[in-house]
């Protein structure tokens, strides 16, 4: 059973940077896909960045070129480097993980070319708040 703990959130001015970390305990990420999602008040949880077990990455259009997801060599930590932050990036940020086979299987039910959704992941952290003013 995987437990995920996020850290690194905070308040920053527009144009600033933050680095979020997600540490897994219980199991290493190994063959897992790990994603960062965010949810602003009154909005649906949206995918921000995903990293696969093969280190392939996927970003939402809203953060492409500003955010970078990476996995440390110990395989227990996934980071999200957020640069050039904007007020619209303000949200609670969540780390999610699940076996890539399970994630891809759920995505495939929506057809080719589908993007990852929150419902594709079974394990979640408690979240960390990011506020950009």
mmCIF file of N, CA and C in Angstrom:
data_model
loop_
_atom_site.group_PDB
_atom_site.id
_atom_site.type_symbol
_atom_site.label_atom_id
_atom_site.label_comp_id
_atom_site.label_asym_id
_atom_site.label_seq_id
_atom_site.Cartn_x
_atom_site.Cartn_y
_atom_site.Cartn_z
ATOM 1 N N UNK A 1 0.858 -1.184 0.000
ATOM 2 C CA UNK A 1 0.000 0.000 0.000
ATOM 3 C C UNK A 1 0.890 1.228 0.000
ATOM 4 N N UNK A 2 0.690 2.129 -0.962
ATOM 5 C CA UNK A 2 1.527 3.314 -1.109
ATOM 6 C C UNK A 2 0.937 4.482 -0.329
ATOM 7 N N UNK A 3 1.779 5.177 0.394
ATOM 8 C CA UNK A 3 1.380 6.431 1.037
ATOM 9 C C UNK A 3 2.193 7.555 0.425
ATOM 10 N N UNK A 4 1.530 8.644 0.092
ATOM 11 C CA UNK A 4 2.164 9.778 -0.570
ATOM 12 C C UNK A 4 2.081 11.009 0.321
ATOM 13 N N UNK A 5 3.203 11.705 0.442
ATOM 14 C CA UNK A 5 3.256 12.922 1.252
ATOM 15 C C UNK A 5 3.859 14.040 0.414
ATOM 16 N N UNK A 6 3.078 15.119 0.245
ATOM 17 C CA UNK A 6 3.559 16.267 -0.524
ATOM 18 C C UNK A 6 4.164 17.309 0.412
ATOM 19 N N UNK A 7 5.069 18.085 -0.135
ATOM 20 C CA UNK A 7 5.640 19.216 0.594
ATOM 21 C C UNK A 7 6.102 20.260 -0.404
ATOM 22 N N UNK A 8 6.394 21.460 0.087
ATOM 23 C CA UNK A 8 6.964 22.492 -0.755
ATOM 24 C C UNK A 8 6.019 23.601 -1.167
ATOM 25 N N UNK A 9 4.752 23.472 -0.821
ATOM 26 C CA UNK A 9 3.819 24.530 -1.178
ATOM 27 C C UNK A 9 4.084 25.798 -0.381
ATOM 28 N N UNK A 10 3.425 26.877 -0.779
ATOM 29 C CA UNK A 10 3.584 28.141 -0.070
ATOM 30 C C UNK A 10 3.023 29.281 -0.873
ATOM 31 N N UNK A 11 3.359 30.475 -0.449
ATOM 32 C CA UNK A 11 2.898 31.683 -1.119
ATOM 33 C C UNK A 11 4.073 32.328 -1.844
ATOM 34 N N UNK A 12 3.827 32.794 -3.041
ATOM 35 C CA UNK A 12 4.884 33.401 -3.847
ATOM 36 C C UNK A 12 4.273 34.470 -4.736
ATOM 37 N N UNK A 13 5.077 35.440 -5.112
ATOM 38 C CA UNK A 13 4.614 36.464 -6.031
ATOM 39 C C UNK A 13 4.652 35.953 -7.458
ATOM 40 N N UNK A 14 3.822 36.531 -8.288
ATOM 41 C CA UNK A 14 3.801 36.172 -9.706
ATOM 42 C C UNK A 14 5.195 36.292 -10.303
ATOM 43 N N UNK A 15 5.558 35.306 -11.088
ATOM 44 C CA UNK A 15 6.884 35.258 -11.671
ATOM 45 C C UNK A 15 7.881 34.457 -10.857
ATOM 46 N N UNK A 16 7.502 34.110 -9.640
ATOM 47 C CA UNK A 16 8.387 33.363 -8.760
ATOM 48 C C UNK A 16 8.353 31.877 -9.030
ATOM 49 N N UNK A 17 9.056 31.128 -8.184
ATOM 50 C CA UNK A 17 9.189 29.677 -8.355
ATOM 51 C C UNK A 17 8.918 28.953 -7.053
ATOM 52 N N UNK A 18 8.451 27.735 -7.188
ATOM 53 C CA UNK A 18 8.303 26.821 -6.063
ATOM 54 C C UNK A 18 8.664 25.423 -6.545
ATOM 55 N N UNK A 19 9.101 24.600 -5.605
ATOM 56 C CA UNK A 19 9.415 23.212 -5.923
ATOM 57 C C UNK A 19 8.625 22.311 -4.983
ATOM 58 N N UNK A 20 7.744 21.522 -5.557
ATOM 59 C CA UNK A 20 6.954 20.582 -4.768
ATOM 60 C C UNK A 20 7.620 19.209 -4.804
ATOM 61 N N UNK A 21 7.503 18.490 -3.712
ATOM 62 C CA UNK A 21 8.029 17.136 -3.652
ATOM 63 C C UNK A 21 6.946 16.181 -3.184
ATOM 64 N N UNK A 22 7.001 14.969 -3.690
ATOM 65 C CA UNK A 22 6.063 13.916 -3.293
ATOM 66 C C UNK A 22 6.887 12.689 -2.950
ATOM 67 N N UNK A 23 6.834 12.303 -1.699
ATOM 68 C CA UNK A 23 7.601 11.155 -1.234
ATOM 69 C C UNK A 23 6.657 9.989 -1.014
ATOM 70 N N UNK A 24 7.037 8.839 -1.575
ATOM 71 C CA UNK A 24 6.240 7.628 -1.419
ATOM 72 C C UNK A 24 6.824 6.750 -0.333
ATOM 73 N N UNK A 25 5.983 6.208 0.490
ATOM 74 C CA UNK A 25 6.419 5.230 1.488
ATOM 75 C C UNK A 25 5.573 3.981 1.328
ATOM 76 N N UNK A 26 6.122 2.892 1.758
ATOM 77 C CA UNK A 26 5.416 1.622 1.594
ATOM 78 C C UNK A 26 5.920 0.874 0.391
ATOM 79 N N UNK A 27 6.121 1.597 -0.705
ATOM 80 C CA UNK A 27 6.683 1.020 -1.908
ATOM 81 C C UNK A 27 7.414 2.129 -2.654
ATOM 82 N N UNK A 28 8.383 1.769 -3.447
ATOM 83 C CA UNK A 28 9.003 2.772 -4.319
ATOM 84 C C UNK A 28 8.105 2.941 -5.537
ATOM 85 N N UNK A 29 8.353 3.994 -6.292
ATOM 86 C CA UNK A 29 7.522 4.245 -7.466
ATOM 87 C C UNK A 29 7.691 3.156 -8.513
ATOM 88 N N UNK A 30 8.887 2.576 -8.579
ATOM 89 C CA UNK A 30 9.116 1.427 -9.441
ATOM 90 C C UNK A 30 8.449 1.520 -10.791
ATOM 91 N N UNK A 31 7.375 0.763 -10.978
ATOM 92 C CA UNK A 31 6.655 0.736 -12.249
ATOM 93 C C UNK A 31 5.417 1.630 -12.196
ATOM 94 N N UNK A 32 5.444 2.612 -11.311
ATOM 95 C CA UNK A 32 4.273 3.468 -11.164
ATOM 96 C C UNK A 32 4.335 4.676 -12.070
ATOM 97 N N UNK A 33 3.185 5.151 -12.453
ATOM 98 C CA UNK A 33 3.023 6.469 -13.039
ATOM 99 C C UNK A 33 2.677 7.422 -11.895
ATOM 100 N N UNK A 34 3.302 8.576 -11.891
ATOM 101 C CA UNK A 34 3.080 9.557 -10.836
ATOM 102 C C UNK A 34 2.642 10.864 -11.470
ATOM 103 N N UNK A 35 1.650 11.456 -10.885
ATOM 104 C CA UNK A 35 1.135 12.689 -11.446
ATOM 105 C C UNK A 35 0.937 13.766 -10.399
ATOM 106 N N UNK A 36 1.013 14.985 -10.849
ATOM 107 C CA UNK A 36 0.632 16.136 -10.036
ATOM 108 C C UNK A 36 -0.672 16.694 -10.596
ATOM 109 N N UNK A 37 -1.625 16.876 -9.714
ATOM 110 C CA UNK A 37 -2.911 17.455 -10.063
ATOM 111 C C UNK A 37 -3.128 18.690 -9.203
ATOM 112 N N UNK A 38 -4.045 19.541 -9.616
ATOM 113 C CA UNK A 38 -4.365 20.705 -8.796
ATOM 114 C C UNK A 38 -5.865 20.968 -8.852
ATOM 115 N N UNK A 39 -6.325 21.580 -7.779
ATOM 116 C CA UNK A 39 -7.743 21.898 -7.698
ATOM 117 C C UNK A 39 -7.921 23.248 -7.032
ATOM 118 N N UNK A 40 -8.491 24.160 -7.776
ATOM 119 C CA UNK A 40 -8.810 25.480 -7.251
ATOM 120 C C UNK A 40 -10.248 25.450 -6.731
ATOM 121 N N UNK A 41 -10.601 26.354 -5.809
ATOM 122 C CA UNK A 41 -11.968 26.370 -5.265
ATOM 123 C C UNK A 41 -13.004 26.478 -6.369
ATOM 124 N N UNK A 42 -13.993 25.595 -6.336
ATOM 125 C CA UNK A 42 -15.076 25.631 -7.305
ATOM 126 C C UNK A 42 -14.747 25.022 -8.643
ATOM 127 N N UNK A 43 -13.555 24.473 -8.782
ATOM 128 C CA UNK A 43 -13.148 23.892 -10.061
ATOM 129 C C UNK A 43 -12.852 22.410 -9.911
ATOM 130 N N UNK A 44 -12.859 21.705 -11.033
ATOM 131 C CA UNK A 44 -12.523 20.290 -11.022
ATOM 132 C C UNK A 44 -11.024 20.099 -10.852
ATOM 133 N N UNK A 45 -10.663 18.933 -10.335
ATOM 134 C CA UNK A 45 -9.248 18.605 -10.218
ATOM 135 C C UNK A 45 -8.698 18.352 -11.616
ATOM 136 N N UNK A 46 -7.593 19.010 -11.931
ATOM 137 C CA UNK A 46 -7.035 18.894 -13.273
ATOM 138 C C UNK A 46 -5.599 18.375 -13.214
ATOM 139 N N UNK A 47 -5.236 17.622 -14.232
ATOM 140 C CA UNK A 47 -3.872 17.118 -14.324
ATOM 141 C C UNK A 47 -2.916 18.216 -14.709
ATOM 142 N N UNK A 48 -1.761 18.230 -14.095
ATOM 143 C CA UNK A 48 -0.730 19.233 -14.366
ATOM 144 C C UNK A 48 0.449 18.590 -15.080
ATOM 145 N N UNK A 49 0.957 17.517 -14.508
ATOM 146 C CA UNK A 49 2.118 16.838 -15.083
ATOM 147 C C UNK A 49 2.121 15.384 -14.646
ATOM 148 N N UNK A 50 2.571 14.536 -15.545
ATOM 149 C CA UNK A 50 2.626 13.088 -15.289
ATOM 150 C C UNK A 50 4.005 12.589 -15.685
ATOM 151 N N UNK A 51 4.537 11.652 -14.912
ATOM 152 C CA UNK A 51 5.780 10.989 -15.303
ATOM 153 C C UNK A 51 5.551 9.487 -15.226
ATOM 154 N N UNK A 52 5.960 8.790 -16.281
ATOM 155 C CA UNK A 52 5.776 7.344 -16.331
ATOM 156 C C UNK A 52 6.976 6.605 -15.786
ATOM 157 N N UNK A 53 6.837 5.299 -15.691
ATOM 158 C CA UNK A 53 7.930 4.475 -15.182
ATOM 159 C C UNK A 53 9.128 4.508 -16.124
ATOM 160 N N UNK A 54 8.889 4.878 -17.391
ATOM 161 C CA UNK A 54 9.979 5.013 -18.360
ATOM 162 C C UNK A 54 10.511 6.437 -18.410
ATOM 163 N N UNK A 55 10.077 7.277 -17.451
ATOM 164 C CA UNK A 55 10.489 8.684 -17.340
ATOM 165 C C UNK A 55 9.860 9.575 -18.402
ATOM 166 N N UNK A 56 8.975 9.037 -19.227
ATOM 167 C CA UNK A 56 8.263 9.882 -20.185
ATOM 168 C C UNK A 56 7.363 10.835 -19.419
ATOM 169 N N UNK A 57 7.261 12.069 -19.908
ATOM 170 C CA UNK A 57 6.494 13.090 -19.201
ATOM 171 C C UNK A 57 5.387 13.650 -20.077
ATOM 172 N N UNK A 58 4.359 14.140 -19.415
ATOM 173 C CA UNK A 58 3.238 14.774 -20.096
ATOM 174 C C UNK A 58 2.821 15.972 -19.274
ATOM 175 N N UNK A 59 2.574 17.091 -19.943
ATOM 176 C CA UNK A 59 2.183 18.318 -19.255
ATOM 177 C C UNK A 59 0.879 18.869 -19.824
ATOM 178 N N UNK A 60 0.123 19.525 -18.982
ATOM 179 C CA UNK A 60 -1.040 20.229 -19.487
ATOM 180 C C UNK A 60 -0.557 21.458 -20.249
ATOM 181 N N UNK A 61 -1.380 21.935 -21.160
ATOM 182 C CA UNK A 61 -0.989 23.086 -21.976
ATOM 183 C C UNK A 61 -0.747 24.317 -21.109
ATOM 184 N N UNK A 62 -1.464 24.432 -20.008
ATOM 185 C CA UNK A 62 -1.371 25.633 -19.178
ATOM 186 C C UNK A 62 -0.031 25.753 -18.449
ATOM 187 N N UNK A 63 0.707 24.641 -18.317
ATOM 188 C CA UNK A 63 1.973 24.695 -17.579
ATOM 189 C C UNK A 63 3.172 24.316 -18.433
ATOM 190 N N UNK A 64 2.918 23.867 -19.666
ATOM 191 C CA UNK A 64 4.000 23.453 -20.568
ATOM 192 C C UNK A 64 5.051 24.563 -20.678
ATOM 193 N N UNK A 65 6.302 24.200 -20.489
ATOM 194 C CA UNK A 65 7.388 25.172 -20.589
ATOM 195 C C UNK A 65 7.689 25.910 -19.295
ATOM 196 N N UNK A 66 6.810 25.800 -18.309
ATOM 197 C CA UNK A 66 7.038 26.477 -17.014
ATOM 198 C C UNK A 66 7.274 25.480 -15.887
ATOM 199 N N UNK A 67 6.629 24.334 -15.957
ATOM 200 C CA UNK A 67 6.740 23.315 -14.919
ATOM 201 C C UNK A 67 7.558 22.140 -15.437
ATOM 202 N N UNK A 68 8.296 21.505 -14.527
ATOM 203 C CA UNK A 68 9.062 20.315 -14.870
ATOM 204 C C UNK A 68 8.860 19.257 -13.802
ATOM 205 N N UNK A 69 8.445 18.077 -14.229
ATOM 206 C CA UNK A 69 8.283 16.957 -13.308
ATOM 207 C C UNK A 69 9.498 16.049 -13.446
ATOM 208 N N UNK A 70 9.998 15.556 -12.329
ATOM 209 C CA UNK A 70 11.178 14.690 -12.373
ATOM 210 C C UNK A 70 11.116 13.696 -11.230
ATOM 211 N N UNK A 71 11.825 12.602 -11.419
ATOM 212 C CA UNK A 71 11.883 11.578 -10.386
ATOM 213 C C UNK A 71 13.323 11.428 -9.938
ATOM 214 N N UNK A 72 13.555 11.448 -8.631
ATOM 215 C CA UNK A 72 14.904 11.299 -8.124
ATOM 216 C C UNK A 72 15.346 9.842 -8.277
ATOM 217 N N UNK A 73 16.655 9.655 -8.300
ATOM 218 C CA UNK A 73 17.193 8.323 -8.556
ATOM 219 C C UNK A 73 16.779 7.291 -7.514
ATOM 220 N N UNK A 74 16.432 7.756 -6.317
ATOM 221 C CA UNK A 74 16.018 6.797 -5.294
ATOM 222 C C UNK A 74 14.625 6.225 -5.560
ATOM 223 N N UNK A 75 13.960 6.786 -6.592
ATOM 224 C CA UNK A 75 12.646 6.314 -7.042
ATOM 225 C C UNK A 75 11.536 6.514 -6.018
ATOM 226 N N UNK A 76 11.836 7.123 -4.897
ATOM 227 C CA UNK A 76 10.799 7.354 -3.901
ATOM 228 C C UNK A 76 10.284 8.786 -3.900
ATOM 229 N N UNK A 77 10.912 9.662 -4.664
ATOM 230 C CA UNK A 77 10.553 11.066 -4.655
ATOM 231 C C UNK A 77 10.332 11.582 -6.071
ATOM 232 N N UNK A 78 9.205 12.239 -6.256
ATOM 233 C CA UNK A 78 8.912 12.912 -7.517
ATOM 234 C C UNK A 78 8.735 14.388 -7.219
ATOM 235 N N UNK A 79 9.414 15.216 -7.995
ATOM 236 C CA UNK A 79 9.383 16.662 -7.782
ATOM 237 C C UNK A 79 8.638 17.370 -8.900
ATOM 238 N N UNK A 80 8.104 18.517 -8.578
ATOM 239 C CA UNK A 80 7.492 19.394 -9.577
ATOM 240 C C UNK A 80 8.107 20.772 -9.408
ATOM 241 N N UNK A 81 8.975 21.139 -10.326
ATOM 242 C CA UNK A 81 9.582 22.468 -10.323
ATOM 243 C C UNK A 81 8.656 23.411 -11.068
ATOM 244 N N UNK A 82 8.218 24.446 -10.392
ATOM 245 C CA UNK A 82 7.263 25.380 -10.977
ATOM 246 C C UNK A 82 7.920 26.754 -11.094
ATOM 247 N N UNK A 83 8.110 27.204 -12.316
ATOM 248 C CA UNK A 83 8.710 28.513 -12.578
ATOM 249 C C UNK A 83 7.702 29.437 -13.237
ATOM 250 N N UNK A 84 8.020 30.719 -13.223
ATOM 251 C CA UNK A 84 7.152 31.732 -13.858
ATOM 252 C C UNK A 84 5.701 31.563 -13.417
ATOM 253 N N UNK A 85 5.521 31.444 -12.126
ATOM 254 C CA UNK A 85 4.186 31.194 -11.596
ATOM 255 C C UNK A 85 3.249 32.366 -11.858
ATOM 256 N N UNK A 86 1.988 32.025 -12.076
ATOM 257 C CA UNK A 86 0.949 33.004 -12.358
ATOM 258 C C UNK A 86 -0.144 32.892 -11.292
ATOM 259 N N UNK A 87 -0.901 33.936 -11.080
ATOM 260 C CA UNK A 87 -2.010 33.852 -10.112
ATOM 261 C C UNK A 87 -2.963 32.701 -10.405
ATOM 262 N N UNK A 88 -3.151 32.386 -11.679
ATOM 263 C CA UNK A 88 -4.063 31.289 -12.032
ATOM 264 C C UNK A 88 -3.504 29.914 -11.686
ATOM 265 N N UNK A 89 -2.252 29.852 -11.251
ATOM 266 C CA UNK A 89 -1.688 28.595 -10.762
ATOM 267 C C UNK A 89 -2.083 28.321 -9.309
ATOM 268 N N UNK A 90 -2.710 29.291 -8.676
ATOM 269 C CA UNK A 90 -3.124 29.129 -7.289
ATOM 270 C C UNK A 90 -4.112 27.976 -7.163
ATOM 271 N N UNK A 91 -3.788 27.025 -6.295
ATOM 272 C CA UNK A 91 -4.629 25.838 -6.117
ATOM 273 C C UNK A 91 -4.030 24.961 -5.038
ATOM 274 N N UNK A 92 -4.783 23.942 -4.640
ATOM 275 C CA UNK A 92 -4.231 22.863 -3.841
ATOM 276 C C UNK A 92 -3.631 21.864 -4.822
ATOM 277 N N UNK A 93 -2.379 21.510 -4.591
ATOM 278 C CA UNK A 93 -1.688 20.591 -5.481
ATOM 279 C C UNK A 93 -1.598 19.214 -4.815
ATOM 280 N N UNK A 94 -1.957 18.200 -5.579
ATOM 281 C CA UNK A 94 -1.984 16.830 -5.080
ATOM 282 C C UNK A 94 -1.049 15.949 -5.902
ATOM 283 N N UNK A 95 -0.406 15.035 -5.208
ATOM 284 C CA UNK A 95 0.391 14.004 -5.847
ATOM 285 C C UNK A 95 -0.462 12.743 -5.944
ATOM 286 N N UNK A 96 -0.364 12.051 -7.056
ATOM 287 C CA UNK A 96 -1.118 10.816 -7.250
ATOM 288 C C UNK A 96 -0.219 9.774 -7.883
ATOM 289 N N UNK A 97 -0.491 8.522 -7.592
ATOM 290 C CA UNK A 97 0.314 7.438 -8.151
ATOM 291 C C UNK A 97 -0.532 6.196 -8.349
ATOM 292 N N UNK A 98 -0.108 5.363 -9.273
ATOM 293 C CA UNK A 98 -0.717 4.065 -9.480
ATOM 294 C C UNK A 98 0.157 3.314 -10.472
ATOM 295 N N UNK A 99 -0.038 2.031 -10.547
ATOM 296 C CA UNK A 99 0.713 1.245 -11.523
ATOM 297 C C UNK A 99 0.403 1.764 -12.920
ATOM 298 N N UNK A 100 1.448 1.940 -13.725
ATOM 299 C CA UNK A 100 1.235 2.476 -15.068
ATOM 300 C C UNK A 100 0.269 1.607 -15.871
ATOM 301 N N UNK A 101 0.336 0.306 -15.672
ATOM 302 C CA UNK A 101 -0.579 -0.578 -16.405
ATOM 303 C C UNK A 101 -2.032 -0.231 -16.085
ATOM 304 N N UNK A 102 -2.291 0.079 -14.823
ATOM 305 C CA UNK A 102 -3.654 0.432 -14.431
ATOM 306 C C UNK A 102 -4.055 1.790 -14.998
ATOM 307 N N UNK A 103 -3.125 2.754 -14.930
ATOM 308 C CA UNK A 103 -3.413 4.101 -15.442
ATOM 309 C C UNK A 103 -3.702 4.051 -16.940
ATOM 310 N N UNK A 104 -2.834 3.384 -17.679
ATOM 311 C CA UNK A 104 -3.003 3.306 -19.135
ATOM 312 C C UNK A 104 -4.268 2.541 -19.499
ATOM 313 N N UNK A 105 -4.572 1.512 -18.705
ATOM 314 C CA UNK A 105 -5.802 0.760 -18.976
ATOM 315 C C UNK A 105 -7.034 1.639 -18.852
ATOM 316 N N UNK A 106 -7.058 2.460 -17.818
ATOM 317 C CA UNK A 106 -8.218 3.365 -17.622
ATOM 318 C C UNK A 106 -8.265 4.425 -18.714
ATOM 319 N N UNK A 107 -7.096 4.934 -19.096
ATOM 320 C CA UNK A 107 -7.062 5.940 -20.163
ATOM 321 C C UNK A 107 -7.553 5.336 -21.478
ATOM 322 N N UNK A 108 -7.179 4.094 -21.745
ATOM 323 C CA UNK A 108 -7.547 3.442 -23.007
ATOM 324 C C UNK A 108 -9.053 3.273 -23.153
ATOM 325 N N UNK A 109 -9.767 3.216 -22.023
ATOM 326 C CA UNK A 109 -11.228 3.089 -22.114
ATOM 327 C C UNK A 109 -11.851 4.354 -22.700
ATOM 328 N N UNK A 110 -11.092 5.457 -22.704
ATOM 329 C CA UNK A 110 -11.603 6.712 -23.256
ATOM 330 C C UNK A 110 -11.138 6.914 -24.691
ATOM 331 N N UNK A 111 -10.393 5.972 -25.211
ATOM 332 C CA UNK A 111 -9.972 6.061 -26.590
ATOM 333 C C UNK A 111 -8.552 6.568 -26.739
ATOM 334 N N UNK A 112 -8.025 6.397 -27.940
ATOM 335 C CA UNK A 112 -6.658 6.813 -28.229
ATOM 336 C C UNK A 112 -6.513 8.325 -28.061
ATOM 337 N N UNK A 113 -5.366 8.730 -27.538
ATOM 338 C CA UNK A 113 -5.103 10.155 -27.403
ATOM 339 C C UNK A 113 -5.696 10.796 -26.172
ATOM 340 N N UNK A 114 -6.308 10.004 -25.294
ATOM 341 C CA UNK A 114 -6.899 10.598 -24.093
ATOM 342 C C UNK A 114 -5.795 11.085 -23.161
ATOM 343 N N UNK A 115 -6.103 12.099 -22.397
ATOM 344 C CA UNK A 115 -5.147 12.649 -21.434
ATOM 345 C C UNK A 115 -5.463 12.102 -20.043
ATOM 346 N N UNK A 116 -4.462 12.038 -19.165
ATOM 347 C CA UNK A 116 -4.688 11.488 -17.827
ATOM 348 C C UNK A 116 -5.685 12.315 -17.028
ATOM 349 N N UNK A 117 -6.524 11.604 -16.285
ATOM 350 C CA UNK A 117 -7.498 12.252 -15.405
ATOM 351 C C UNK A 117 -7.298 11.759 -13.978
ATOM 352 N N UNK A 118 -7.864 12.503 -13.042
ATOM 353 C CA UNK A 118 -7.724 12.138 -11.634
ATOM 354 C C UNK A 118 -8.236 10.734 -11.370
ATOM 355 N N UNK A 119 -9.284 10.340 -12.065
ATOM 356 C CA UNK A 119 -9.881 9.016 -11.842
ATOM 357 C C UNK A 119 -8.997 7.877 -12.337
ATOM 358 N N UNK A 120 -7.921 8.201 -13.029
ATOM 359 C CA UNK A 120 -7.000 7.171 -13.504
ATOM 360 C C UNK A 120 -6.034 6.716 -12.414
ATOM 361 N N UNK A 121 -5.987 7.441 -11.301
ATOM 362 C CA UNK A 121 -5.016 7.172 -10.245
ATOM 363 C C UNK A 121 -5.722 6.754 -8.954
ATOM 364 N N UNK A 122 -5.137 5.747 -8.283
ATOM 365 C CA UNK A 122 -5.775 5.213 -7.094
ATOM 366 C C UNK A 122 -5.198 5.668 -5.779
ATOM 367 N N UNK A 123 -3.996 6.230 -5.786
ATOM 368 C CA UNK A 123 -3.335 6.642 -4.547
ATOM 369 C C UNK A 123 -3.094 8.136 -4.572
ATOM 370 N N UNK A 124 -3.428 8.786 -3.461
ATOM 371 C CA UNK A 124 -3.363 10.240 -3.395
ATOM 372 C C UNK A 124 -2.731 10.714 -2.098
ATOM 373 N N UNK A 125 -2.034 11.847 -2.197
ATOM 374 C CA UNK A 125 -1.545 12.515 -1.009
ATOM 375 C C UNK A 125 -2.588 13.482 -0.480
ATOM 376 N N UNK A 126 -2.249 14.167 0.612
ATOM 377 C CA UNK A 126 -3.189 15.077 1.273
ATOM 378 C C UNK A 126 -3.241 16.425 0.586
ATOM 379 N N UNK A 127 -2.239 16.761 -0.195
ATOM 380 C CA UNK A 127 -2.226 18.034 -0.901
ATOM 381 C C UNK A 127 -1.362 19.074 -0.213
ATOM 382 N N UNK A 128 -0.899 20.030 -0.998
ATOM 383 C CA UNK A 128 -0.126 21.162 -0.487
ATOM 384 C C UNK A 128 -0.591 22.412 -1.229
ATOM 385 N N UNK A 129 -0.811 23.482 -0.479
ATOM 386 C CA UNK A 129 -1.393 24.694 -1.051
ATOM 387 C C UNK A 129 -0.328 25.542 -1.724
ATOM 388 N N UNK A 130 -0.643 26.005 -2.923
ATOM 389 C CA UNK A 130 0.198 26.954 -3.646
ATOM 390 C C UNK A 130 -0.631 28.206 -3.900
ATOM 391 N N UNK A 131 -0.117 29.346 -3.461
ATOM 392 C CA UNK A 131 -0.814 30.609 -3.647
ATOM 393 C C UNK A 131 0.115 31.586 -4.354
ATOM 394 N N UNK A 132 -0.341 32.126 -5.476
ATOM 395 C CA UNK A 132 0.456 33.066 -6.269
ATOM 396 C C UNK A 132 -0.301 34.389 -6.324
ATOM 397 N N UNK A 133 0.356 35.446 -5.902
ATOM 398 C CA UNK A 133 -0.318 36.741 -5.891
ATOM 399 C C UNK A 133 0.417 37.762 -6.742
#
